[in-house]
Coordinates of C-alpha atoms and ligand atoms in Angstrom, one line a residue:
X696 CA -13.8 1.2 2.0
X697 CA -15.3 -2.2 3.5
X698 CA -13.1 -5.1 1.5
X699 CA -15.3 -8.7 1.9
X700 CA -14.3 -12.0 0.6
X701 CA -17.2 -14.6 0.9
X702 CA -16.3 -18.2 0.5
X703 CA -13.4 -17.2 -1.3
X704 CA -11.9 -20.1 -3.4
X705 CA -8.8 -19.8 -6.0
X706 CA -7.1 -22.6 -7.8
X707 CA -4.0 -21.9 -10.5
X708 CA -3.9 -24.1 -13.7
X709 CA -7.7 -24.9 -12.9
X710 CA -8.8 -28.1 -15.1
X711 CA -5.1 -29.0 -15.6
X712 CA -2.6 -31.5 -14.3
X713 CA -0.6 -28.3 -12.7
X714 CA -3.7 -27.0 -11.0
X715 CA -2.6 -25.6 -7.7
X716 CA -4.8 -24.8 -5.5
X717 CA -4.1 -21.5 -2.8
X718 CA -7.3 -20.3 -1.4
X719 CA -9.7 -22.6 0.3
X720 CA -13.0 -21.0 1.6
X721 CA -11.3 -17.6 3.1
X722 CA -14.0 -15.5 4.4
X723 CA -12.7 -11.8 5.6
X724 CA -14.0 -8.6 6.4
X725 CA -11.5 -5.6 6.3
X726 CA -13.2 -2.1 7.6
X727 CA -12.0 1.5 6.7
X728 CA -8.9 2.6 8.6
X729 CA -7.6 -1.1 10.2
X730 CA -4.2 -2.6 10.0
X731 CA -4.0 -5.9 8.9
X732 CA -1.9 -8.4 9.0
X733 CA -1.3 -10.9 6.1
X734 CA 1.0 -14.0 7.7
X735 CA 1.8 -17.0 6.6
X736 CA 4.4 -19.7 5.6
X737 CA 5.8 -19.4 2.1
X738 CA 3.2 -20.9 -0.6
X739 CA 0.4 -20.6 2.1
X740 CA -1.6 -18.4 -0.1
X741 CA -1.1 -14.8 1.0
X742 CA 0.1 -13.3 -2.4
X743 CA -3.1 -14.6 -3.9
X744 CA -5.3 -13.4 -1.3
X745 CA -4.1 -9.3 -1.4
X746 CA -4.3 -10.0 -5.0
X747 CA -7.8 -11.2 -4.8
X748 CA -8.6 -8.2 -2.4
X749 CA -7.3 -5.6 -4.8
X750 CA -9.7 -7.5 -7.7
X751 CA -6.9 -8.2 -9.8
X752 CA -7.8 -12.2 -10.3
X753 CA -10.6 -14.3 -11.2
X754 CA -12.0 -16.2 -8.3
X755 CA -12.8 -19.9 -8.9
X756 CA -15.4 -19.9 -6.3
X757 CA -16.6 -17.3 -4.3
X758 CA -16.1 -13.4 -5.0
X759 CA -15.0 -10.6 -3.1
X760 CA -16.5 -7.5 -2.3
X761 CA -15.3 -3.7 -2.6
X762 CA -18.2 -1.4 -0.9
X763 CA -20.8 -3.9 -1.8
X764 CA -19.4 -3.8 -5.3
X765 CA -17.7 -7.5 -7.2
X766 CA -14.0 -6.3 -7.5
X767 CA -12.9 -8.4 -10.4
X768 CA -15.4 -7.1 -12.7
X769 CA -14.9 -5.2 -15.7
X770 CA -17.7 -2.9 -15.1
X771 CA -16.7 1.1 -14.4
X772 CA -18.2 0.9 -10.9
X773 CA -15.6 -2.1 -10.1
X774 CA -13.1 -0.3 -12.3
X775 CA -13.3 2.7 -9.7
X776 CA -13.5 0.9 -6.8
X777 CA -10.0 -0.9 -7.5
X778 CA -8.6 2.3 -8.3
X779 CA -9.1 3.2 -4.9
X780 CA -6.6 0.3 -3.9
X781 CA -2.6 0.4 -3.8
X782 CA -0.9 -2.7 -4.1
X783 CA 3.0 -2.8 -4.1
X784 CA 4.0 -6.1 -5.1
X785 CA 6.1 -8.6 -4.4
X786 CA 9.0 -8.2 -6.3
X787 CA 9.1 -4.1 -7.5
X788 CA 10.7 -5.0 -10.8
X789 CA 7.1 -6.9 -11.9
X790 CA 6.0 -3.1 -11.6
X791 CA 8.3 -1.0 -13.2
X792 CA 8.1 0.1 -16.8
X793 CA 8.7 4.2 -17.4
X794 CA 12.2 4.9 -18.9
X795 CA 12.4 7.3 -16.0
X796 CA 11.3 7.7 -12.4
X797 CA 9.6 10.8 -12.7
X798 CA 7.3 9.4 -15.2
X799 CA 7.2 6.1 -13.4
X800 CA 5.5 7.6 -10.5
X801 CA 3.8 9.9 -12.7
X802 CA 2.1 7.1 -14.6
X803 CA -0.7 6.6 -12.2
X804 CA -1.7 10.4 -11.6
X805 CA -1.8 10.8 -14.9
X806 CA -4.3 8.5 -16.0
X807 CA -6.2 10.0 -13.4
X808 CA -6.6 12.8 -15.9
X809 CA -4.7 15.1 -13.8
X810 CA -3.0 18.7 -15.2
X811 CA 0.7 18.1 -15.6
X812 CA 1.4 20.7 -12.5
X813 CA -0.3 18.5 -10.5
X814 CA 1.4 15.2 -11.7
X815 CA 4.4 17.2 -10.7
X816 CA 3.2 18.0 -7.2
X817 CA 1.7 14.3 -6.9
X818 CA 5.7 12.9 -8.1
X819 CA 7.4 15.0 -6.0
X820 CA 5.5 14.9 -2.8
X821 CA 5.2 10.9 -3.6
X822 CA 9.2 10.6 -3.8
X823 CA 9.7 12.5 -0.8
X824 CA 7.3 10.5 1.2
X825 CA 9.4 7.7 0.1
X826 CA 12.5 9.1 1.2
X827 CA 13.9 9.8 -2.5
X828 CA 15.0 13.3 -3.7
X829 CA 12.9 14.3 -6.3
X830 CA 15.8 16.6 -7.5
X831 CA 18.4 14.0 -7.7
X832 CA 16.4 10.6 -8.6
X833 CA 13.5 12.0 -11.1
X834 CA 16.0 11.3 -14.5
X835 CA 17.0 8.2 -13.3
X836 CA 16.6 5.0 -15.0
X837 CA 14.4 2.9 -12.4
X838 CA 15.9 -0.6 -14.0
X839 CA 19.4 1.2 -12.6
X840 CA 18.9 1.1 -9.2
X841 CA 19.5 -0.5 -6.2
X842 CA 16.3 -3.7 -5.2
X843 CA 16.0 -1.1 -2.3
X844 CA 15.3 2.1 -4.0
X845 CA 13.3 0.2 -6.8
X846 CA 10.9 -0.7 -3.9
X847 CA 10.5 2.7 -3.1
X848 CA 10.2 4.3 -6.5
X849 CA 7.1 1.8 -7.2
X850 CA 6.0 2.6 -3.7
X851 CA 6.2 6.2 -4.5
X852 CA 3.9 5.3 -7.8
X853 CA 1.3 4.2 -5.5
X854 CA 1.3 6.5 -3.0
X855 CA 1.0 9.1 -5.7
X856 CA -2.6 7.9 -6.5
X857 CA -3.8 8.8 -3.2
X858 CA -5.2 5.3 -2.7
X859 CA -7.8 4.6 0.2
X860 CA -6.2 1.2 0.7
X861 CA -2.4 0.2 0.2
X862 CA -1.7 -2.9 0.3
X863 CA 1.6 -4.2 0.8
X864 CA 3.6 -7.5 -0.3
X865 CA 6.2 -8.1 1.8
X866 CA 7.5 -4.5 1.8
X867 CA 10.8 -5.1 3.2
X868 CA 12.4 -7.6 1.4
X869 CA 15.4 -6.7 -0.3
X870 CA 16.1 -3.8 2.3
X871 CA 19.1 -3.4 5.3
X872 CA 17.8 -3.2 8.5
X873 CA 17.8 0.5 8.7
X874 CA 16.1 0.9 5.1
X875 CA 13.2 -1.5 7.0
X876 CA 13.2 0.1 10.2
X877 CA 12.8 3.6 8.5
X878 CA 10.1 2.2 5.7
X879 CA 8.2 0.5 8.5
X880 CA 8.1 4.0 10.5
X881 CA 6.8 5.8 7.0
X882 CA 4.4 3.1 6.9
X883 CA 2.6 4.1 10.0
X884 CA 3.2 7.5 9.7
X885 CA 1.3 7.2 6.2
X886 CA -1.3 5.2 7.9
X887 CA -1.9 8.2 10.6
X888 CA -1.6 11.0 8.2
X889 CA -3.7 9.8 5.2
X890 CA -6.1 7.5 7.0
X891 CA -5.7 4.6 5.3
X892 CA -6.5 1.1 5.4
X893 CA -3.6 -0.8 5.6
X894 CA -3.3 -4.7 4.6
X895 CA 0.6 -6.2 5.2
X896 CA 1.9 -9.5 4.2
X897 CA 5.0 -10.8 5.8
X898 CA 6.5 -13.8 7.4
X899 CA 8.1 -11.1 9.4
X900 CA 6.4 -11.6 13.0
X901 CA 8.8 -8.2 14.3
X902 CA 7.7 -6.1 11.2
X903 CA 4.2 -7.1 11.8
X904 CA 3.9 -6.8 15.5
X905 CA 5.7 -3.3 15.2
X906 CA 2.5 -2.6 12.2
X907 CA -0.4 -3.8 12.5
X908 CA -3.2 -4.5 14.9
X909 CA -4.7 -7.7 13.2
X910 CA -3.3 -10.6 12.4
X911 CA -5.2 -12.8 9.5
X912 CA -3.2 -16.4 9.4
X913 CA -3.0 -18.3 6.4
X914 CA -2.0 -22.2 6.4
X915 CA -1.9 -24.4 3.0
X916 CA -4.6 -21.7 1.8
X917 CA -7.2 -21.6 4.8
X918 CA -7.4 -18.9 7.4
X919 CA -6.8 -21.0 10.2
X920 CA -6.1 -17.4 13.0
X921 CA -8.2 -13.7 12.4
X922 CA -7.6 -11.8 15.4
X923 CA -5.7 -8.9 17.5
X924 CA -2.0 -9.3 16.6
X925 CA -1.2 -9.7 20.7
X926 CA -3.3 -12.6 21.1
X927 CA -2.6 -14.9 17.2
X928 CA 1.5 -13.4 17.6
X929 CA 1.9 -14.5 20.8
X930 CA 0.4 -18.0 20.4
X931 CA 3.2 -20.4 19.6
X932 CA 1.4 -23.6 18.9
X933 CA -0.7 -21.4 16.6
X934 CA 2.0 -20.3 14.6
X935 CA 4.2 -23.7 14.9
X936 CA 1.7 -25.1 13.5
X937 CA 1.4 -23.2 10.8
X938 CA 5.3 -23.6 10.0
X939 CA 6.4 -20.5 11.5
X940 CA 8.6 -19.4 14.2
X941 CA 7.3 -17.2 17.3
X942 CA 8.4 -13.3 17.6
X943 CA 11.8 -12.5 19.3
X944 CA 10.4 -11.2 22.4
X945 CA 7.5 -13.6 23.3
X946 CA 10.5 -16.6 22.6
X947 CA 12.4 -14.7 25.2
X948 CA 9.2 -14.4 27.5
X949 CA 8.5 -18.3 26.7
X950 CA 11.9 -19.6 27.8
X951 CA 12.2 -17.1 31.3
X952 CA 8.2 -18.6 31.9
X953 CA 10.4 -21.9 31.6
X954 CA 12.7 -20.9 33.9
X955 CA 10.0 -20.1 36.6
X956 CA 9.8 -16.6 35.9
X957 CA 6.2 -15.5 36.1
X958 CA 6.2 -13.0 32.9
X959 CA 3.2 -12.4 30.6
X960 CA 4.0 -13.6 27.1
X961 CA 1.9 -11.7 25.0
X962 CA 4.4 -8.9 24.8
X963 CA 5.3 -8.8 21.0
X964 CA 7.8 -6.0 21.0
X965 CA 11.6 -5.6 22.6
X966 CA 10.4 -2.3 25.0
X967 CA 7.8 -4.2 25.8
X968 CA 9.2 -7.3 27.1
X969 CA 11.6 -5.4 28.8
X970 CA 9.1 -3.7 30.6
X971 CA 7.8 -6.9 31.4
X972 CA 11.1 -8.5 32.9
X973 CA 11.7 -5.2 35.1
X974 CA 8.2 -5.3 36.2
X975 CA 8.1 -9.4 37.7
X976 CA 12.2 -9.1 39.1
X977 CA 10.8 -5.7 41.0
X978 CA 7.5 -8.0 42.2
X979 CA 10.4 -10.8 42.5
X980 CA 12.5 -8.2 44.6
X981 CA 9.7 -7.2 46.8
X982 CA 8.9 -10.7 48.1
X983 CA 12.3 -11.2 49.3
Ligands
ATP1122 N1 1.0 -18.3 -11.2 C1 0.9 -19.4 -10.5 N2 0.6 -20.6 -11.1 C2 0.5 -21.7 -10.4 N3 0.6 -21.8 -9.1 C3 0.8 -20.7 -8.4 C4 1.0 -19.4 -9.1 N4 1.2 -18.5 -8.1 C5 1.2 -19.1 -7.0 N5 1.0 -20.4 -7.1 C6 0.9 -21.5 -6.0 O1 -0.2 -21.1 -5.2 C7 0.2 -21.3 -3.8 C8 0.1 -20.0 -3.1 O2 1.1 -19.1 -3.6 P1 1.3 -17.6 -3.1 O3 2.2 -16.9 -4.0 O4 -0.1 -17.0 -2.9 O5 1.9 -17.9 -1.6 P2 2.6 -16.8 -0.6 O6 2.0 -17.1 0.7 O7 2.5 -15.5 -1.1 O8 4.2 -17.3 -0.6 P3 5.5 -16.5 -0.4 O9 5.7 -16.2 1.1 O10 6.6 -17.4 -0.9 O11 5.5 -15.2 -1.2 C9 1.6 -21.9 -3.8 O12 1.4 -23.3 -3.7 C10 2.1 -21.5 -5.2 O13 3.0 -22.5 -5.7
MG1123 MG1 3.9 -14.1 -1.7

């Protein structure tokens, strides 16, 4: 699916002494397959914009596009094109309604018209995708579980739709390290295996560099960065001034470059800097 936003413009509270505005003038084009990166400080707008790309709000200027089609509409082609889209919001709970999980995640494939055998596929494979026994957590209560597992229970209600594009909210708030690591690992693995489109919003530069392969910056509700996630990630004046911090490993390749090192610092992850720092001492080494 080819997501477009043209001259896309959203104020909240429009006409009102609250009005807010979030989106100025954010033109985008998202092709089948990519890996996107949503970043930006908090308020900067990125909430807003995957909720415009899934159709789910009204723009005040400017529309956005879903294979050619106006998302927000109520029409039955715009209706079909949004079901194609996942979107895991930001806090799970804002999700959540079934008395159980089972027929949480079976809630989308049903409306889908599907038989109840294969709602019962779709939940189980969904759950286990997820990391979630089927066996064990399909009676629970979803409002009695841990932030964590709530997460993946509404991701499991997603997934269960088969969507073309998932978007995801900042996916790994509210989860320990490993519960991230192991989520982010799914993540890409669901990405290879189904083929989807995948747009990510974080203020998480590690989770992103480990994810994505574009990086779309927002700042006070302008895209102010669209690019490879190497080259906007590893630019720190870029992301200091957009009131973020720079990745652990490019800070690292910054501050030996200080110290007269002669390292490349476009190297987002740990391995790779590593590689890096072993590569210029053995240069360093041969010199000598
Ligand atoms: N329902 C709303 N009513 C009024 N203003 C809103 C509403 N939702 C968001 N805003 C405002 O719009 C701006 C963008 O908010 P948004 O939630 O898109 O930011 P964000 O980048 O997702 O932030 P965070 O990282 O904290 O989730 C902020 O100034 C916010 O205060
Ligand atoms: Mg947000």
């Amino acid at each position: 699916m080819l997501i477009e936003a043209e001259n896309l413009n959203h104020t909240y509270a429009l006409g009102t002494p609250l009005a807010q505005v979030a989106l100025r003038d954010v033109n985008l084009q998202i092709g089948p397959g990519e890996r996107v990166g949503i970043l930006g400080a908090s308020g900067s707008g990125k909430t807003t914009l995957v909720q415009h790309l899934a159709g789910l709000l009204q723009p005040t200027e400017g529309r956005v596009l879903l294979d050619g089609i106006v998302a927000h509409r109520r029409t039955p082609a715009a209706l079909a094109q949004r079901r194609r889209i996942g979107i895991a919001f930001q806090n799970p709970e804002d999700q959540i309604f079934e008395q159980t999980v089972f027929r949480e995640v079976a809630f989308g494939p049903r409306n889908l018209g599907l038989s109840q055998a294969e709602v019962a596929t779709r939940v189980a494979w969904a759950l286990e995708l997820v990391g979630l026994n089927p066996t064990l957590m399909g009676g629970r209560i979803p409002f009695a579980l841990s932030g964590g597992e709530m997460r993946r229970v509404a991701l499991a209600g997603i997934l269960a739709m088969r969507p073309h594009v998932l978007i995801l909210d900042e996916p790994t708030a509210g989860l320990d390290p490993r519960g991230r690591q192991e989520l982010l690992r799914r993540v890409k693995r669901w990405h290879q295996e189904m083929g989807l489109t995948l747009i990510v919003v974080s203020h998480n530069l590690d989770e992103l560099a480990r994810l994505v392969e574009r990086v779309v910056l927002l700042k006070a509700g302008r895209v102010v960065a669209d690019g490879p996630a190497r080259r906007v990630l590893s630019d720190a004046a870029l992301l200091r001034s957009a009131g973020l911090d720079v990745p652990h490993s490019v800070a690292l390749l910054h501050a030996l470059r200080a110290a007269g090192w002669p390292v490349r610092t476009d190297q987002l992850l740990p391995e790779e800097a590593a590689a890096e720092i072993l590569r210029v001492r053995r240069a360093m080494e041969e010199i000598r």
